[in-house]
Each structure stands twice: as structure tokens, then as C-alpha cells.
PDB file of C-alpha atoms in Angstrom:
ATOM      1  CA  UNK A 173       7.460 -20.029   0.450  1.00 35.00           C
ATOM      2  CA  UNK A 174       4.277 -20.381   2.285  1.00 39.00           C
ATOM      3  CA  UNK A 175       3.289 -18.016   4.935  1.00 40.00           C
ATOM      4  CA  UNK A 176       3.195 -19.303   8.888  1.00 52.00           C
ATOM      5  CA  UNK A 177       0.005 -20.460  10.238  1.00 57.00           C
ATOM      6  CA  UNK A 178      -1.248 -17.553  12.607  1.00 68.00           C
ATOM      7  CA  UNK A 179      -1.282 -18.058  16.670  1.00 77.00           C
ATOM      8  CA  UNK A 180      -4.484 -19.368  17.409  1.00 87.00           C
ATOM      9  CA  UNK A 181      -6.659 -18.011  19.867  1.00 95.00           C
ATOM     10  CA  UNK A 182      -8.984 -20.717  19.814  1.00 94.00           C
ATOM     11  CA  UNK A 183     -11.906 -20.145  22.369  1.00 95.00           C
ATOM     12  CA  UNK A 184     -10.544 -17.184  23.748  1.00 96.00           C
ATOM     13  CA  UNK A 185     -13.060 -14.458  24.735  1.00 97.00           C
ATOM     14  CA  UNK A 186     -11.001 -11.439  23.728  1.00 98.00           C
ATOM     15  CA  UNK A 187     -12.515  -7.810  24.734  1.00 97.00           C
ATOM     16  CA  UNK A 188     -11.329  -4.722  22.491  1.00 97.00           C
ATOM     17  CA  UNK A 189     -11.869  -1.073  22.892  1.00 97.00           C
ATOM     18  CA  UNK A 190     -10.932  -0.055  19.215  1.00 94.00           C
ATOM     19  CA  UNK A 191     -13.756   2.328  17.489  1.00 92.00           C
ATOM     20  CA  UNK A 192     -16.233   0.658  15.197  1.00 85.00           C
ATOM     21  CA  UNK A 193     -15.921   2.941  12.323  1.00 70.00           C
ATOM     22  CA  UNK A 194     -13.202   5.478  11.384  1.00 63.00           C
ATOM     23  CA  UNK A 195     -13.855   8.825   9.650  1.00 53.00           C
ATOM     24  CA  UNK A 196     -14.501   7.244   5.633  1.00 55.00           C
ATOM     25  CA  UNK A 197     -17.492   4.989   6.907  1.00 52.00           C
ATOM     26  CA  UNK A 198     -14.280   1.484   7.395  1.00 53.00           C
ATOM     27  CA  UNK A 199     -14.169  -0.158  10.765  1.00 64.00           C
ATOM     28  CA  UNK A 200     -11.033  -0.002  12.564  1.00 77.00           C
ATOM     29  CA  UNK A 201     -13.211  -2.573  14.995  1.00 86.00           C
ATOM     30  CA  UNK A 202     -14.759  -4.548  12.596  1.00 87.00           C
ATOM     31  CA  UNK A 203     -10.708  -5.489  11.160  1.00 88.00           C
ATOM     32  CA  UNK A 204      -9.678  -6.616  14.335  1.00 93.00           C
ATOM     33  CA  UNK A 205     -13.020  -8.082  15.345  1.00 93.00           C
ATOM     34  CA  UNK A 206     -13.143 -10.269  11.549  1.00 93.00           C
ATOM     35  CA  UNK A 207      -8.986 -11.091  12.380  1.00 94.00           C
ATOM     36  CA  UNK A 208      -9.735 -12.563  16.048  1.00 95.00           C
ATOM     37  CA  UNK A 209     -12.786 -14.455  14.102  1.00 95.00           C
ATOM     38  CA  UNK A 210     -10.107 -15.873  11.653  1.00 94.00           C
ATOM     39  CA  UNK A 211      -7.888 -17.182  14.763  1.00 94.00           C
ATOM     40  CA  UNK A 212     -10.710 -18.793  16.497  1.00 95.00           C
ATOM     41  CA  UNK A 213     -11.369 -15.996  19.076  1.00 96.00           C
ATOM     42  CA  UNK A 214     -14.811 -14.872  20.831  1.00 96.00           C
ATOM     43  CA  UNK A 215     -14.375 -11.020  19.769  1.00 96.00           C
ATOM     44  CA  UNK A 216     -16.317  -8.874  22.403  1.00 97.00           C
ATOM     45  CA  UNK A 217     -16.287  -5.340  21.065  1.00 96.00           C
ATOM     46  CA  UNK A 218     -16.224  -2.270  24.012  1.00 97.00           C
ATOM     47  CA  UNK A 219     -15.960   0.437  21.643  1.00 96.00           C
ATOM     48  CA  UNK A 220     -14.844   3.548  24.031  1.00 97.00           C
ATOM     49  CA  UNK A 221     -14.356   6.544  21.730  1.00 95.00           C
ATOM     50  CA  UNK A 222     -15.971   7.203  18.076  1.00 93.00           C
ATOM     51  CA  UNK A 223     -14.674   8.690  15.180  1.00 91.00           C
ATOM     52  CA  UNK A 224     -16.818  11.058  13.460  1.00 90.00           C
ATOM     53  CA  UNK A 225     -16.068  12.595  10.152  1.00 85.00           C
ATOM     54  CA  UNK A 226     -15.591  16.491  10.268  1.00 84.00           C
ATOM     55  CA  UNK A 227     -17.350  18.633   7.718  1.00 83.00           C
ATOM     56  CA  UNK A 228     -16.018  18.353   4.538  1.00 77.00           C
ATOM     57  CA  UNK A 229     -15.545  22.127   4.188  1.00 82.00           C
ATOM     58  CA  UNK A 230     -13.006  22.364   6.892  1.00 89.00           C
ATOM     59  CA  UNK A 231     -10.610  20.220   4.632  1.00 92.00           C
ATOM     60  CA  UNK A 232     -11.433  22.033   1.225  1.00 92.00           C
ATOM     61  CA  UNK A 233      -9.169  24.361   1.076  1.00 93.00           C
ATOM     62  CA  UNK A 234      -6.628  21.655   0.816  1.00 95.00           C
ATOM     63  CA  UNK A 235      -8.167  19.885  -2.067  1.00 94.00           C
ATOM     64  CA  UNK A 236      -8.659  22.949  -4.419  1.00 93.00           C
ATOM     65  CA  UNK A 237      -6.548  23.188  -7.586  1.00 92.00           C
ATOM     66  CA  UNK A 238      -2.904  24.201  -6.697  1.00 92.00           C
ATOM     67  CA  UNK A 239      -3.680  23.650  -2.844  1.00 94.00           C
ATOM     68  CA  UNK A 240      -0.690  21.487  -2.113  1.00 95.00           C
ATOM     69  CA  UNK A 241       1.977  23.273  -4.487  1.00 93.00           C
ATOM     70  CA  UNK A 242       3.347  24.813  -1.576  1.00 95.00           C
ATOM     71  CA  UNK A 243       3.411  21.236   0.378  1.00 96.00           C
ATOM     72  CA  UNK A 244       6.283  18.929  -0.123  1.00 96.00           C
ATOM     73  CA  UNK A 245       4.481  16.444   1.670  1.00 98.00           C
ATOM     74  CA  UNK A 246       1.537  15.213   2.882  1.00 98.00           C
ATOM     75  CA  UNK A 247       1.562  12.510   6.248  1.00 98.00           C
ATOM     76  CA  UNK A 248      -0.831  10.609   7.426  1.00 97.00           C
ATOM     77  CA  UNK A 249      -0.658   9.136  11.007  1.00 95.00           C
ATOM     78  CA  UNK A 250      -4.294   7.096  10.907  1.00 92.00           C
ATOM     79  CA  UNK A 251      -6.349   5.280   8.210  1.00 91.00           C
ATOM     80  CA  UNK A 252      -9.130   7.568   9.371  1.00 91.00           C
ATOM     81  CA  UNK A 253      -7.013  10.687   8.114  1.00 94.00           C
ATOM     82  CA  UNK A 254      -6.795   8.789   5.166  1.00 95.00           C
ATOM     83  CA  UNK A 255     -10.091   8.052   4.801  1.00 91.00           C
ATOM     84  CA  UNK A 256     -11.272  11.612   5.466  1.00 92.00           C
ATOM     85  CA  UNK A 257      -8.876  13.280   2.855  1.00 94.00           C
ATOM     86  CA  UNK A 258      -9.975  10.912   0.698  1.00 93.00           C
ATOM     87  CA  UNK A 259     -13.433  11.595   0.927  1.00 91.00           C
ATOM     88  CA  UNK A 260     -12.383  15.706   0.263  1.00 91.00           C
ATOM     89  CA  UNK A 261     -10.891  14.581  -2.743  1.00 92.00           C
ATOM     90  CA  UNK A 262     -14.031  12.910  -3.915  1.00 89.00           C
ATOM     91  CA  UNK A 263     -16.103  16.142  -2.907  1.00 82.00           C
ATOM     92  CA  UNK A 264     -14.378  17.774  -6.180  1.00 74.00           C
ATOM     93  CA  UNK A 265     -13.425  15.206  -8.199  1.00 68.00           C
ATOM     94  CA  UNK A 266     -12.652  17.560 -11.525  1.00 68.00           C
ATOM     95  CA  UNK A 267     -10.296  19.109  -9.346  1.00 81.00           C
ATOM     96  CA  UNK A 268      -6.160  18.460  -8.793  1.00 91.00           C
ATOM     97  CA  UNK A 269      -5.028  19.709  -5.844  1.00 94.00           C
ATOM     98  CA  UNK A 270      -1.428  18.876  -7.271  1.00 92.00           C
ATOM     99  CA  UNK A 271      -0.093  20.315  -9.487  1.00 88.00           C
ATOM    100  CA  UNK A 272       1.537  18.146 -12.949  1.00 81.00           C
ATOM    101  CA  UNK A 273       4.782  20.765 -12.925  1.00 68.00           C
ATOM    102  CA  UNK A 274       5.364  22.598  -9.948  1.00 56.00           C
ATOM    103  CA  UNK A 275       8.355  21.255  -8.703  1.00 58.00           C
ATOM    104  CA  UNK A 276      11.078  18.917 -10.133  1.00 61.00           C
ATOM    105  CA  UNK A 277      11.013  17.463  -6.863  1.00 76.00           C
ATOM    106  CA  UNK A 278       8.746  14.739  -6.250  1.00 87.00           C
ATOM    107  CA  UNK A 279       5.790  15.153  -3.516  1.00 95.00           C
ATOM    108  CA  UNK A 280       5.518  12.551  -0.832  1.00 97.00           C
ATOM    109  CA  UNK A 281       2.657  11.014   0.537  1.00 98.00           C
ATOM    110  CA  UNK A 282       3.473   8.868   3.532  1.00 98.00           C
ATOM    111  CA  UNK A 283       1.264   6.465   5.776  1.00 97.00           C
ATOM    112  CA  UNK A 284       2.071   4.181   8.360  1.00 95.00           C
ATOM    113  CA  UNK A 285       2.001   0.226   7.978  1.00 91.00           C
ATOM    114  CA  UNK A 286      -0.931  -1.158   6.582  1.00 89.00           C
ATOM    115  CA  UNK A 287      -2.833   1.944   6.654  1.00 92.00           C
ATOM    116  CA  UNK A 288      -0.707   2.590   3.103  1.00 94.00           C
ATOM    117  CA  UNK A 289      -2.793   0.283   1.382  1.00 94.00           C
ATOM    118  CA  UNK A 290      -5.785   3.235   1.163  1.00 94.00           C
ATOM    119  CA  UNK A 291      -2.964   5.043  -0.207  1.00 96.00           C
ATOM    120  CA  UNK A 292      -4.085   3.357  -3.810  1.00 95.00           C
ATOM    121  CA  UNK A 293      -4.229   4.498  -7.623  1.00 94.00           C
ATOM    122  CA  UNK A 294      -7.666   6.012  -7.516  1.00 94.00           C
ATOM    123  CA  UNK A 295      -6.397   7.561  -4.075  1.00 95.00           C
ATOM    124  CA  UNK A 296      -3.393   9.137  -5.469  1.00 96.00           C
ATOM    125  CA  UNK A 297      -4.979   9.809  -8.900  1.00 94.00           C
ATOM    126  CA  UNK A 298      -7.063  12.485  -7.381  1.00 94.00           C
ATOM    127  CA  UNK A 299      -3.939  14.292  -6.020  1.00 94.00           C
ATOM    128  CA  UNK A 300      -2.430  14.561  -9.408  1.00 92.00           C
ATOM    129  CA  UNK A 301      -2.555  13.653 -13.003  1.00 90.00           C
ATOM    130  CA  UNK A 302       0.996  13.107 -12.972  1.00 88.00           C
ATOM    131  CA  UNK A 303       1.059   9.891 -10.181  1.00 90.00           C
ATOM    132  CA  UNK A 304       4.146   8.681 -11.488  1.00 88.00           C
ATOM    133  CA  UNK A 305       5.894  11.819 -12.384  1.00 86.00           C
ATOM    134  CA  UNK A 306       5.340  13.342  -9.088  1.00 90.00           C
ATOM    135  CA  UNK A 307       4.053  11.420  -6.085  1.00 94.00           C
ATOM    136  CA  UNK A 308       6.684   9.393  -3.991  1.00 95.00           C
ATOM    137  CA  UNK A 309       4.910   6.896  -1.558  1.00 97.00           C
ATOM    138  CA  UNK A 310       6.469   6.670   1.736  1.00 97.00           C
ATOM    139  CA  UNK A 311       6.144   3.745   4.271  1.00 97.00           C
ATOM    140  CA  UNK A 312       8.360   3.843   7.420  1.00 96.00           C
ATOM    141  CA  UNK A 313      10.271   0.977   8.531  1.00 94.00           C
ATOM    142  CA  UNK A 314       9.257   1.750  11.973  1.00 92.00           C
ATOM    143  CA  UNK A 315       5.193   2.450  11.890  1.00 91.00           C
ATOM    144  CA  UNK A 316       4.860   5.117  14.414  1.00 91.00           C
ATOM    145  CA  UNK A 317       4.642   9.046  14.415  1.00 94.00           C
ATOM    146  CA  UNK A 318       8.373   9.198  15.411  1.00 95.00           C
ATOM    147  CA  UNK A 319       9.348   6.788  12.447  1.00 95.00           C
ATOM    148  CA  UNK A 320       7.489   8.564   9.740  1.00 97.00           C
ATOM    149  CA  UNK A 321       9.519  11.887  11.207  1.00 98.00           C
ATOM    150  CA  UNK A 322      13.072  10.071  10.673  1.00 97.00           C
ATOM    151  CA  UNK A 323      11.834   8.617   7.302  1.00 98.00           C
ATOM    152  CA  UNK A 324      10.756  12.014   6.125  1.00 98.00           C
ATOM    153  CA  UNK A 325      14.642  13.312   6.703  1.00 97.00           C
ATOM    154  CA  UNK A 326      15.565  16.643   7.170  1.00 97.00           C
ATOM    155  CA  UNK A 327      12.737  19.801   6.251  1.00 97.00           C
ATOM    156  CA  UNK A 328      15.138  22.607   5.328  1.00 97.00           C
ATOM    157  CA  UNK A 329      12.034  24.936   6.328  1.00 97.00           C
ATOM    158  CA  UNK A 330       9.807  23.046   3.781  1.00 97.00           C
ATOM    159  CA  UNK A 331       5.731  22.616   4.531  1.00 98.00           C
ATOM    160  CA  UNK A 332       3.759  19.026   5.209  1.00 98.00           C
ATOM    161  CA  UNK A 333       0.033  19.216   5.639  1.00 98.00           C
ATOM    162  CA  UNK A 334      -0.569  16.321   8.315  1.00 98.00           C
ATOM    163  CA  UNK A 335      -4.403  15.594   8.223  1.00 96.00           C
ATOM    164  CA  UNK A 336      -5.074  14.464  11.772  1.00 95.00           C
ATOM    165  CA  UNK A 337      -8.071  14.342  14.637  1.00 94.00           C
ATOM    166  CA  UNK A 338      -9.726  17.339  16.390  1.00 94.00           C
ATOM    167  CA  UNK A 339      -9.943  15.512  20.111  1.00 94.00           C
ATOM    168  CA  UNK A 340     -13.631  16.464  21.804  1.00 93.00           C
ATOM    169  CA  UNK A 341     -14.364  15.515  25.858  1.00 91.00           C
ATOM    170  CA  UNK A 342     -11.106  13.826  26.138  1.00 93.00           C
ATOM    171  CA  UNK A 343      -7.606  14.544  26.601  1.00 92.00           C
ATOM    172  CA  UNK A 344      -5.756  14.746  23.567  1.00 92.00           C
ATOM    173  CA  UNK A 345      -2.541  11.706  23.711  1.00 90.00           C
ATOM    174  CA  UNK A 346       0.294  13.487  23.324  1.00 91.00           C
ATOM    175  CA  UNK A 347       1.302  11.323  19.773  1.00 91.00           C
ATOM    176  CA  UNK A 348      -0.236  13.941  17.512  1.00 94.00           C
ATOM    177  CA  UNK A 349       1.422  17.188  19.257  1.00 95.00           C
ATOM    178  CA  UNK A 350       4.738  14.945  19.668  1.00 95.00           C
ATOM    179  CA  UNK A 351       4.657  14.366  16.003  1.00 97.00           C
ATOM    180  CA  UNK A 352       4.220  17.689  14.706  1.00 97.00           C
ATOM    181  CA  UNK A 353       6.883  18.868  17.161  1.00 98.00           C
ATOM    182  CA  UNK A 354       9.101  16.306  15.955  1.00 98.00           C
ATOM    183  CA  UNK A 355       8.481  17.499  12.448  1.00 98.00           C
ATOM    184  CA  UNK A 356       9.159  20.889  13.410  1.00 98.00           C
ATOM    185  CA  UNK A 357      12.189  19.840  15.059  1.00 98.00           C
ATOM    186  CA  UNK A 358      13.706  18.392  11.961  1.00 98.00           C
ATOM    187  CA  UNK A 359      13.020  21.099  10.335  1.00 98.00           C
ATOM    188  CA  UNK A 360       9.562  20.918   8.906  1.00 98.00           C
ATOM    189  CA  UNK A 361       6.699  23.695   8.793  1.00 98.00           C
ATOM    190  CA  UNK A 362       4.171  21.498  10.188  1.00 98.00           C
ATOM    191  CA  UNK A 363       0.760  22.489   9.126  1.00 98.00           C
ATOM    192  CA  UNK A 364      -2.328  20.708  11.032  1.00 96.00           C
ATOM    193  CA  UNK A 365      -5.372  19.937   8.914  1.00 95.00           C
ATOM    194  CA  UNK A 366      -8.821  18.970  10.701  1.00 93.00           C
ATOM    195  CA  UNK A 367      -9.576  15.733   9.224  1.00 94.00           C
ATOM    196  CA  UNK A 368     -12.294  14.299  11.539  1.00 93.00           C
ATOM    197  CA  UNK A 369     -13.004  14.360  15.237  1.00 94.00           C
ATOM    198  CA  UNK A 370     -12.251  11.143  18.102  1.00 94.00           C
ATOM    199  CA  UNK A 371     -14.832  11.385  20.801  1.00 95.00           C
ATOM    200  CA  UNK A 372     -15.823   9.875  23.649  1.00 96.00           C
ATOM    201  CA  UNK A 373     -18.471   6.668  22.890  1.00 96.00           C
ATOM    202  CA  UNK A 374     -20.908   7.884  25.823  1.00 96.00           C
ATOM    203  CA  UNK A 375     -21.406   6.753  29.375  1.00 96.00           C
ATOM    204  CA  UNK A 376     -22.141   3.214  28.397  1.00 96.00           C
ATOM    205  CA  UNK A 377     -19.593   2.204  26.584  1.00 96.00           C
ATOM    206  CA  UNK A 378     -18.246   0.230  29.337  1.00 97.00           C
ATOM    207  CA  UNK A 379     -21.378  -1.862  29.950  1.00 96.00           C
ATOM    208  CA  UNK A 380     -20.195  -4.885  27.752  1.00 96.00           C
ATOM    209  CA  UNK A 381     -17.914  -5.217  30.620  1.00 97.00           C
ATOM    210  CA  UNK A 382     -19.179  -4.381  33.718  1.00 96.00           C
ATOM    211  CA  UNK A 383     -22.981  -6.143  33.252  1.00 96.00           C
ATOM    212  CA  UNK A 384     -23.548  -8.631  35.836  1.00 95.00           C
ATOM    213  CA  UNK A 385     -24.281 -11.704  32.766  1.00 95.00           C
ATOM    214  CA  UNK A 386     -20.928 -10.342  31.223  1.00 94.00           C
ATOM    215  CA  UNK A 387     -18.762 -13.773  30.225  1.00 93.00           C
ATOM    216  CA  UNK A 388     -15.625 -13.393  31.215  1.00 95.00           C
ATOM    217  CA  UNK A 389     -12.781 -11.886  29.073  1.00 97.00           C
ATOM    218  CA  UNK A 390      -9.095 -13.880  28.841  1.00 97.00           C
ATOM    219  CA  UNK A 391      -7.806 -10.795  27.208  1.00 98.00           C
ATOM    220  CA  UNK A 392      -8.518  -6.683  26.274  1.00 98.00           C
ATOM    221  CA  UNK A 393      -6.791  -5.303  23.659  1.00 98.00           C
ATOM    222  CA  UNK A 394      -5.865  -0.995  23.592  1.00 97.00           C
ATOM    223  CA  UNK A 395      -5.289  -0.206  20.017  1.00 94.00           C
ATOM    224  CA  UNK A 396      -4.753   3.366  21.190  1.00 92.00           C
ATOM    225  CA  UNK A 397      -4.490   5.931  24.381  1.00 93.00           C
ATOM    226  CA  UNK A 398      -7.684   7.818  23.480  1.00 94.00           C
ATOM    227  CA  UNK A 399      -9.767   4.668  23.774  1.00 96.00           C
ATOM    228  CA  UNK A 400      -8.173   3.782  27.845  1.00 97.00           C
ATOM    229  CA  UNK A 401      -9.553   7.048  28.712  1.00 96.00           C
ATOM    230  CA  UNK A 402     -12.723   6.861  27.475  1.00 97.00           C
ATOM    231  CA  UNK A 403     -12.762   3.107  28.951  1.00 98.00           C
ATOM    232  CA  UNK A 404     -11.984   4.828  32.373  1.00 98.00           C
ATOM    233  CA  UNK A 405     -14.536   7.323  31.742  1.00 97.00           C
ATOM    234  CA  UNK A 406     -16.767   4.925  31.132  1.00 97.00           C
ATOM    235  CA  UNK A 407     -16.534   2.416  33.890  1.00 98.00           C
ATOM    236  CA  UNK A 408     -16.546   5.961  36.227  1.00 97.00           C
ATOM    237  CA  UNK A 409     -20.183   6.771  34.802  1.00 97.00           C
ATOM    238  CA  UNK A 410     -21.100   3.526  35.786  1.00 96.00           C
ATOM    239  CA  UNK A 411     -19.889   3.681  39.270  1.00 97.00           C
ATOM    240  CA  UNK A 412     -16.956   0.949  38.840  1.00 98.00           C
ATOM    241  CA  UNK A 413     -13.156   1.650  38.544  1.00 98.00           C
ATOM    242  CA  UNK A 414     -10.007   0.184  36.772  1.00 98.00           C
ATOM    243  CA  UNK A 415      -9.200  -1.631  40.256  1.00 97.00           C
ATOM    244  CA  UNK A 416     -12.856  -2.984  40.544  1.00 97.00           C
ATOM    245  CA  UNK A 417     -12.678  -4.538  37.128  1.00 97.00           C
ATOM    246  CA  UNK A 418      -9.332  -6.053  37.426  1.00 96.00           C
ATOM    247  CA  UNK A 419     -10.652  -7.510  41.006  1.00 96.00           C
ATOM    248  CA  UNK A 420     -13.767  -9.161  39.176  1.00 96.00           C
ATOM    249  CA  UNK A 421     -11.435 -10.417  36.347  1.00 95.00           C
ATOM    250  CA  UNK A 422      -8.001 -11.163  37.761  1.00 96.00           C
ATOM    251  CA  UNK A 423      -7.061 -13.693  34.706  1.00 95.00           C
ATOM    252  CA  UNK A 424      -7.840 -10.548  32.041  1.00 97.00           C
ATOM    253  CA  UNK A 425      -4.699  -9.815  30.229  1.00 97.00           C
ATOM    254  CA  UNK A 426      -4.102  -6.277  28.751  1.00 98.00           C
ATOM    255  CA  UNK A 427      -2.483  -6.374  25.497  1.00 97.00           C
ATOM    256  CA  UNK A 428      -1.168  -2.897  23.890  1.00 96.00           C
ATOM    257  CA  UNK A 429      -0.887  -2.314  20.489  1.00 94.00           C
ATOM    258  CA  UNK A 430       2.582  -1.218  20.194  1.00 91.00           C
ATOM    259  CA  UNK A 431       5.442   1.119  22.618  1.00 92.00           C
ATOM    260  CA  UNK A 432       3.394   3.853  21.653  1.00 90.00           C
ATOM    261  CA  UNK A 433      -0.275   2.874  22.833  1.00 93.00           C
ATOM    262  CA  UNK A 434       1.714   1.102  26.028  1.00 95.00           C
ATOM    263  CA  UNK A 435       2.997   4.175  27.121  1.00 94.00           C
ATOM    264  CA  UNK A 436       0.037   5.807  27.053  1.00 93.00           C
ATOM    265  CA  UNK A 437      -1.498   2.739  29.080  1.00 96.00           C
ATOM    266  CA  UNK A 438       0.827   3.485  31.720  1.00 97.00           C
ATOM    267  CA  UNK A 439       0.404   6.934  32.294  1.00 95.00           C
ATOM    268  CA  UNK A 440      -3.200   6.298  32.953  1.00 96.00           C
ATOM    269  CA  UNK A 441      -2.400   4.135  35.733  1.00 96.00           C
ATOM    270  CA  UNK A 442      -3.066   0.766  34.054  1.00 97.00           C
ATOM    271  CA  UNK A 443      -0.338  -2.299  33.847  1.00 97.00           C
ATOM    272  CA  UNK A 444       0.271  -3.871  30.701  1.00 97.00           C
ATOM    273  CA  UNK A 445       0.594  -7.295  30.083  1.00 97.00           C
ATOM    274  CA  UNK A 446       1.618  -7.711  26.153  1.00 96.00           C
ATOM    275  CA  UNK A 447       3.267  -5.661  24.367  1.00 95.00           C
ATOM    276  CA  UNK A 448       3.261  -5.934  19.900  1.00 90.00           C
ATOM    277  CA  UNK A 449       6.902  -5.859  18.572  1.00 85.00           C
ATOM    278  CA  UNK A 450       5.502  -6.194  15.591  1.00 84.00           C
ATOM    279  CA  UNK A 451       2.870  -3.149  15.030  1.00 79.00           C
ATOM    280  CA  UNK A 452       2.296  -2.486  11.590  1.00 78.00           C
ATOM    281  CA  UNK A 453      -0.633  -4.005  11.511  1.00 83.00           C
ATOM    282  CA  UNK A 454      -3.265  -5.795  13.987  1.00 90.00           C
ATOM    283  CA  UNK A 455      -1.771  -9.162  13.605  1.00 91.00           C
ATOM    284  CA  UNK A 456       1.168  -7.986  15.863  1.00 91.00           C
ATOM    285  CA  UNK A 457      -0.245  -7.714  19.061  1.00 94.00           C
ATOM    286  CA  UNK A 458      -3.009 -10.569  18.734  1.00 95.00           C
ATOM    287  CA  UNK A 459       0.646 -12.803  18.290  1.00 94.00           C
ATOM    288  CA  UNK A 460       2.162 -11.525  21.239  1.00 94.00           C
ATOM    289  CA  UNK A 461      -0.980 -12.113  22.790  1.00 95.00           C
ATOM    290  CA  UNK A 462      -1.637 -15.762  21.781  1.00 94.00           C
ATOM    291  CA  UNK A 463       2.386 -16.018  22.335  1.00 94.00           C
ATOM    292  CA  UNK A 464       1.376 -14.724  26.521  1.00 94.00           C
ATOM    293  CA  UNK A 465      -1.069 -17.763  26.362  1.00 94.00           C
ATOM    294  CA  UNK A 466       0.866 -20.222  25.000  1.00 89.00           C
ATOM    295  CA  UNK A 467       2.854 -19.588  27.898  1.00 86.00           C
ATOM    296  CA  UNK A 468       0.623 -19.740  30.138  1.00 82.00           C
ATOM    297  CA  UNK A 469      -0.173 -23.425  29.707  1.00 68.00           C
TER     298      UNK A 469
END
């Protein structure tokens, strides 16, 4: 049966904070920027936080032979921790950090939505020998932190390394510690791996936005919490304010990508507009956002 046409967002100027490059060298921005190409869109990137990969070293020890015999899982919460394990695994590529035998249980490695498609053969050859004897790929119904936790079941006191972000000059979101304690709470021994670093893109990052040619945006899309504070950060260096710029664009429609990057809108003080149901992907919330002007008409 042939797939539905996408929404279009034909001729819509659409502003996005996502980073342009996650910790493996792939662009979180340039996916979203080539999708809202594909519907028609005028993508204007305002990338407000970077992610920069972390020396490899601080993720070795987890990639040495045997390293993850004493794991029974290993969960990913961003393509960028995906990315950046990945590229420890090709920093000794003789090496298995999983062993063939060590268990008769099978090790999981679990991603959410489409960020499992990095979780390929070459990926999850370099984990083991033994890919089909011993690695179970897990992909959550529900793709957030709190749905990989339920999909993971019960711990009984077993260990998970979860490669995620050191946060540097802003305030960490409170997914990351929510999901560990979740894990912890069902049981898990939840053990944090440094897998690259989200920072703040610099006091200019809002100037895309705030210029006095800037075009006009119909929409900006939050693909995460991180990214509305360094927005806010930004538009402070610059002397403007969240109020300010909603004043000079009163038509600007704030989409959130997912419950989970809403929430975090809110608490900053910022009123969203469109919400994704459907957030396992980027294709979601640009929907629910052509859906808002659709309705509009």
C-alpha cells in the first residue's frame, strides 16, 4: 500500500534551533533542515547549543575486550550517544568489548525511534562476534527516556552502561537524571558513560532571528530543552528577550518535538503552540505543525 503524501509546508519560513552536527560528525540540523526542504519549507537554521565529541579516552574503558560482560545492557537516549560509542568502537577495531559466551542471556542494546537505525551490522559487529547469538535490539514503543525504562522491564540489581552528554554553561534538562533514576528505580545499576558534551552555540546564536533584515518566521521548531535555553541565552547577549521576539513576530508558532521537549518549553517560561504525537522521528512534529496551518486557513 503506498505511503501518504507528507503535509506540505509549502512556502513556509520555518526557524529551528536543533544543533548542526551531533557527536559522530551527522547533523541532527541538517535532517530536519533536508526534511522541511522535501515539504516545500524555507528552513532557517538558529542552531543554539553544539555538540562536541568528548575525548575518545574517556569512553575506552568501555570498549576494551570483556568491558561490557558485566553489562546486561547498553541504552542509548540520542543518536549522538550513538554516534560517539560508535566512534570508540572504531578506535580499537581488533577489539570485542562483548564477550561470544559470557552469559546465556542475551545483551540488549536499545535506542529510541529512528535513532535505531545507527544501531546497524557493522555497529553491532564491533560489540561482538556473536551478533546473533547474543545481542537483542530493543526499540520502545513509546520513544522517550521513560519508554525505553518500561521496555527494559524489571533490573533485579543488574548493570546498563547508558552513554549520554556531559552538559557545559547550561543547565542540564532533567531527561537524562530522570532516566537514570527511573532505571534505578526499576531496579537497574545505572552506570553513566561520558559520551560527548552539549554546549552552548555562543552569544550569537540568536542573530538569525533578531537581525533587523531577518524575514519573518511562520514557525520555530524545539527539538529539545537544552537548545530553549541556549536560545534565551542567546537573545539575552543580544539585549532582546523571549517577550520582545514574540512582540516583533506575533504570527510565529512554537512547535515542540514531543511531551518531553514541551515540558521543558514550559518550564522556561515559553507557550507552546504544537505539540508531535507522533515523535519517533522528525516527521512528527513538522505534521502537527503543517496540521496547526492547515487550520489556520
Amino acid at each position: 500500500m503506498a505511503l501518504p503524501e507528507p503535509l506540505s509546508l509549502a512556502g513556509r519560513r520555518v526557524a529551528f534551533t536543533t544543533p548542526q552536527a551531533d557527536a559522530g560528525g551527522g547533523g541532527y540540523g541538517g535532517r530536519l533542515q533536508d526534511i522541511l526542504r522535501q515539504r516545500g519549507a524555507h528552513p532557517l537554521p538558529v542552531p543554539t547549543i553544539a555538540i562536541r565529541p568528548q575525548d575518545p579516552d574517556r569512553l575506552r574503558p568501555f570498549v576494551l575486550p570483556g568491558a561490557l560482560d558485566p553489562f546486561a545492557a547498553l541504552a542509548f537516549t540520542s543518536r549522538s550517544g550513538i554516534s560517539a560509542f560508535s566512534r570508540a568502537l572504531q578506535s580499537s577495531p581488533a577489539q570485542h568489548p562483548l564477550s561470544d559466551a559470557a552469559s546465556v542471556l542475551p545483551f540488549t542494546v536499545a535506542a529510541l525511534g529512528s535513532d535505531a537505525d545507527l544501531l546497524d551490522g557493522v555497529f553491532l559487529s564491533r560489540l561482538c562476534r556473536d551478533v546473533a547469538g547474543r545481542i537483542f535490539v530493543l526499540v520502545p514503543d513509546v520513544p522517550t527516556p521513560a519508554g525505553l525504562v518500561e521496555a527494559l522491564g524489571p533490573g533485579s540489581g543488574r548493570r546498563v552502561l547508558c552513554p549520554v552528554p556531559d552538559v557545559v554553561g547550561l543547565h542540564e534538562p532533567p531527561v537524562v537524571p530522570g532516566f537514570l533514576a527511573g532505571l534505578e528505580a526499576a531496579g537497574w545499576v545505572a552506570v553513566r558513560a561520558p559520551a560527548y558534551t552539549t554546549c552552548w552555540a555562543g552569544p550569537c546564536c540568536a542573530e538569525a532571528l533578531v537581525a533587523p533584515d531577518a524575514a519573518t518566521p511562520d514557525a520555530i521548531v524545539f527539538t529539545s530543552t537544552a537548545e530553549v535555553e541556549g536560545l534565551l541565552k542567546g537573545l539575552d547577549a543580544t539585549g532582546w528577550s523571549w517577550p520582545r521576539l514574540r512582540a516583533r513576530w506575533p504570527g510565529m508558532v512554537v512547535a515542540a518535538h514531543g511531551p518531553v521537549t514541551a515540558d521543558g518549553v514550559r518550564r522556561l517560561g515559553i507557550e507552546v503552540d504544537v505539540v508531535s504525537s507522533r515523535f519517533s522521528s522528525f516527521h512528527g512534529v513538522l505534521d502537527a505543525l503543517a496540521a496547526k496551518f492547515l487550520l489556520q486557513k
